[in-house]
C-alpha positions as a Python dict, from the first residue, in 0.01 Angstrom:
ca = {
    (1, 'X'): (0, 0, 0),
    (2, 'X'): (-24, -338, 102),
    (3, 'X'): (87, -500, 381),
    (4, 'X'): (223, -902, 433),
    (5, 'X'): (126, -1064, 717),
    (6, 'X'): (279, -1387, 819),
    (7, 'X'): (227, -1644, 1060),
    (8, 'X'): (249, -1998, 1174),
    (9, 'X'): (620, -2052, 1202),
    (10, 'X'): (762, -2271, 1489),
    (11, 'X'): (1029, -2498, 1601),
    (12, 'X'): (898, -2895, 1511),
    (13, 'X'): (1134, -3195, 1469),
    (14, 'X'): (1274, -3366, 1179),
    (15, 'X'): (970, -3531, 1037),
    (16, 'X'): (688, -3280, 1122),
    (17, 'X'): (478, -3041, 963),
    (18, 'X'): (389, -2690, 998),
    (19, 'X'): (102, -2457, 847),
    (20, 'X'): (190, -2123, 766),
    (21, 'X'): (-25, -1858, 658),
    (22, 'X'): (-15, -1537, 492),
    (23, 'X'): (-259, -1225, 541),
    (24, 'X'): (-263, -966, 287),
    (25, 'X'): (-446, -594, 359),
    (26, 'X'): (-667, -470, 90),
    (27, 'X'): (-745, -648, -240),
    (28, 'X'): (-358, -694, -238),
    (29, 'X'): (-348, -1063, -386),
    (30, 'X'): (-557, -1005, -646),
    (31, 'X'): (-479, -1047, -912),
    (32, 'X'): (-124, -1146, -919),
    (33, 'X'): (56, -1512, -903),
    (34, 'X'): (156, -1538, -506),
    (35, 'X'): (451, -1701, -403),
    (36, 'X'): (602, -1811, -61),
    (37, 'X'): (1015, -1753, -11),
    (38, 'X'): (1216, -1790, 216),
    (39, 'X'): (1591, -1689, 369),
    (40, 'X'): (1872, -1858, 568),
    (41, 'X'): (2060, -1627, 764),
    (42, 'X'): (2377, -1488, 540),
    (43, 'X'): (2165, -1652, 213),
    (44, 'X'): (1990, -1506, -55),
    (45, 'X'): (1601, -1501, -51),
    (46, 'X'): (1476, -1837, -233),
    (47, 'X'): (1138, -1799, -421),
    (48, 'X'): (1011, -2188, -322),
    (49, 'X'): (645, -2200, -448),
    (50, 'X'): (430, -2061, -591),
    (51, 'X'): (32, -1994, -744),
    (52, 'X'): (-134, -1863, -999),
    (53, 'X'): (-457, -1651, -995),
    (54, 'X'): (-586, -2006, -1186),
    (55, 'X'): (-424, -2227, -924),
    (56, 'X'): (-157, -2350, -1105),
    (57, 'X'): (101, -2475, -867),
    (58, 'X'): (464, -2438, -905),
    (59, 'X'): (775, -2623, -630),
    (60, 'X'): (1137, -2560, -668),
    (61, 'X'): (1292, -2909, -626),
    (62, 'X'): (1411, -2846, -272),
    (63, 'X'): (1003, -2843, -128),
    (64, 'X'): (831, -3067, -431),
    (65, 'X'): (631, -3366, -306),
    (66, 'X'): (657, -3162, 92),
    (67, 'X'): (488, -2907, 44),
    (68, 'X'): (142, -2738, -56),
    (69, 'X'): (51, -2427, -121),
    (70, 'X'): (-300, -2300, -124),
    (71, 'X'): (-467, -1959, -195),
    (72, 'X'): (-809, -1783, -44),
    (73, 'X'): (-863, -1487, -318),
    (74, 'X'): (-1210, -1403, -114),
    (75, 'X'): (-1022, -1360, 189),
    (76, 'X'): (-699, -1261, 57),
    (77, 'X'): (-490, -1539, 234),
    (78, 'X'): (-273, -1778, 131),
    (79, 'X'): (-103, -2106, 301),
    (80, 'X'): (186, -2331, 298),
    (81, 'X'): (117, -2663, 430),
    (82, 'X'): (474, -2792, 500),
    (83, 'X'): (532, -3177, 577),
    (84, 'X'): (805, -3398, 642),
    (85, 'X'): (1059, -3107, 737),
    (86, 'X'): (1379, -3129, 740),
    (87, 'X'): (1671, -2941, 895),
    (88, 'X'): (1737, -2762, 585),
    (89, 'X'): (1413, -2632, 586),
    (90, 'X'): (1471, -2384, 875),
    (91, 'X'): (1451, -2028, 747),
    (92, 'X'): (1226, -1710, 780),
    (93, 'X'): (948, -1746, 544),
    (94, 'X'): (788, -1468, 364),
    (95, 'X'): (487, -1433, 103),
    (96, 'X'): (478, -1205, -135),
    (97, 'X'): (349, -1156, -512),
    (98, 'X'): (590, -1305, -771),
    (99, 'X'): (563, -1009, -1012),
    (100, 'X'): (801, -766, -997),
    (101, 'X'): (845, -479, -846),
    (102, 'X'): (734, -702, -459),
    (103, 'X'): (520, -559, -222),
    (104, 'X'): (684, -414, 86),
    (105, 'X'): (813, -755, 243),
    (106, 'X'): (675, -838, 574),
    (107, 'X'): (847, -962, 884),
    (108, 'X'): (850, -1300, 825),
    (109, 'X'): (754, -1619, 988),
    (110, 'X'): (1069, -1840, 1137),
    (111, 'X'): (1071, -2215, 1084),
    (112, 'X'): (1312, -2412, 1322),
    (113, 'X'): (1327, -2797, 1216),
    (114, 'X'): (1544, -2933, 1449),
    (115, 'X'): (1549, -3247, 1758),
}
């Protein structure tokens, strides 16, 4: 089974940027398309970005021209690079595969944007 490790979550202010990072156990990434979600409290999850085995890139509207995600297949990691945050943008992020059925979701990484 794998297992989702995230990381790199924080409280910044309006304007900053944050790195998050994903850690996956086993040859769990490969070969699937990855994506990065994430959940307000009370919300649905949101699937926000995501990337293929080829590196194609995909944004919902909400993150395009932020954010960037990147993908380590070697080391089976994957990244968010998240700039100019906003206040809307606080959530617990999660990675996971985009196919369906997920892997068993992780615990998360919280994001606080906020002065």
């Amino acid at each position: 089974q794998v297992q989702l490790v995230e990381s790199g979550g924080g409280l910044v202010q309006p304007g900053g940027s944050l790195r998050l990072s994903c850690a996956a156990s086993g040859n769990g990434f490969a070969p699937y398309t990855l994506a990065w979600y994430r959940q307000v409290s009370g919300k649905q999850r949101e699937l926000i970005t995501s990337i293929s085995i080829k590196n194609h890139t995909h944004y919902a509207p909400p993150v395009r021209g932020r954010h960037a995600i990147s993908r380590d297949n070697a080391k089976n990691t994957m990244n968010l690079q998240m700039n100019r945050l906003k206040p809307e943008d606080t959530a617990v992020y999660y990675c996971n595969r985009e196919n369906s059925p997920p892997f068993t979701w992780g615990r998360g990484t919280d994001v606080a944007v906020s002065s």
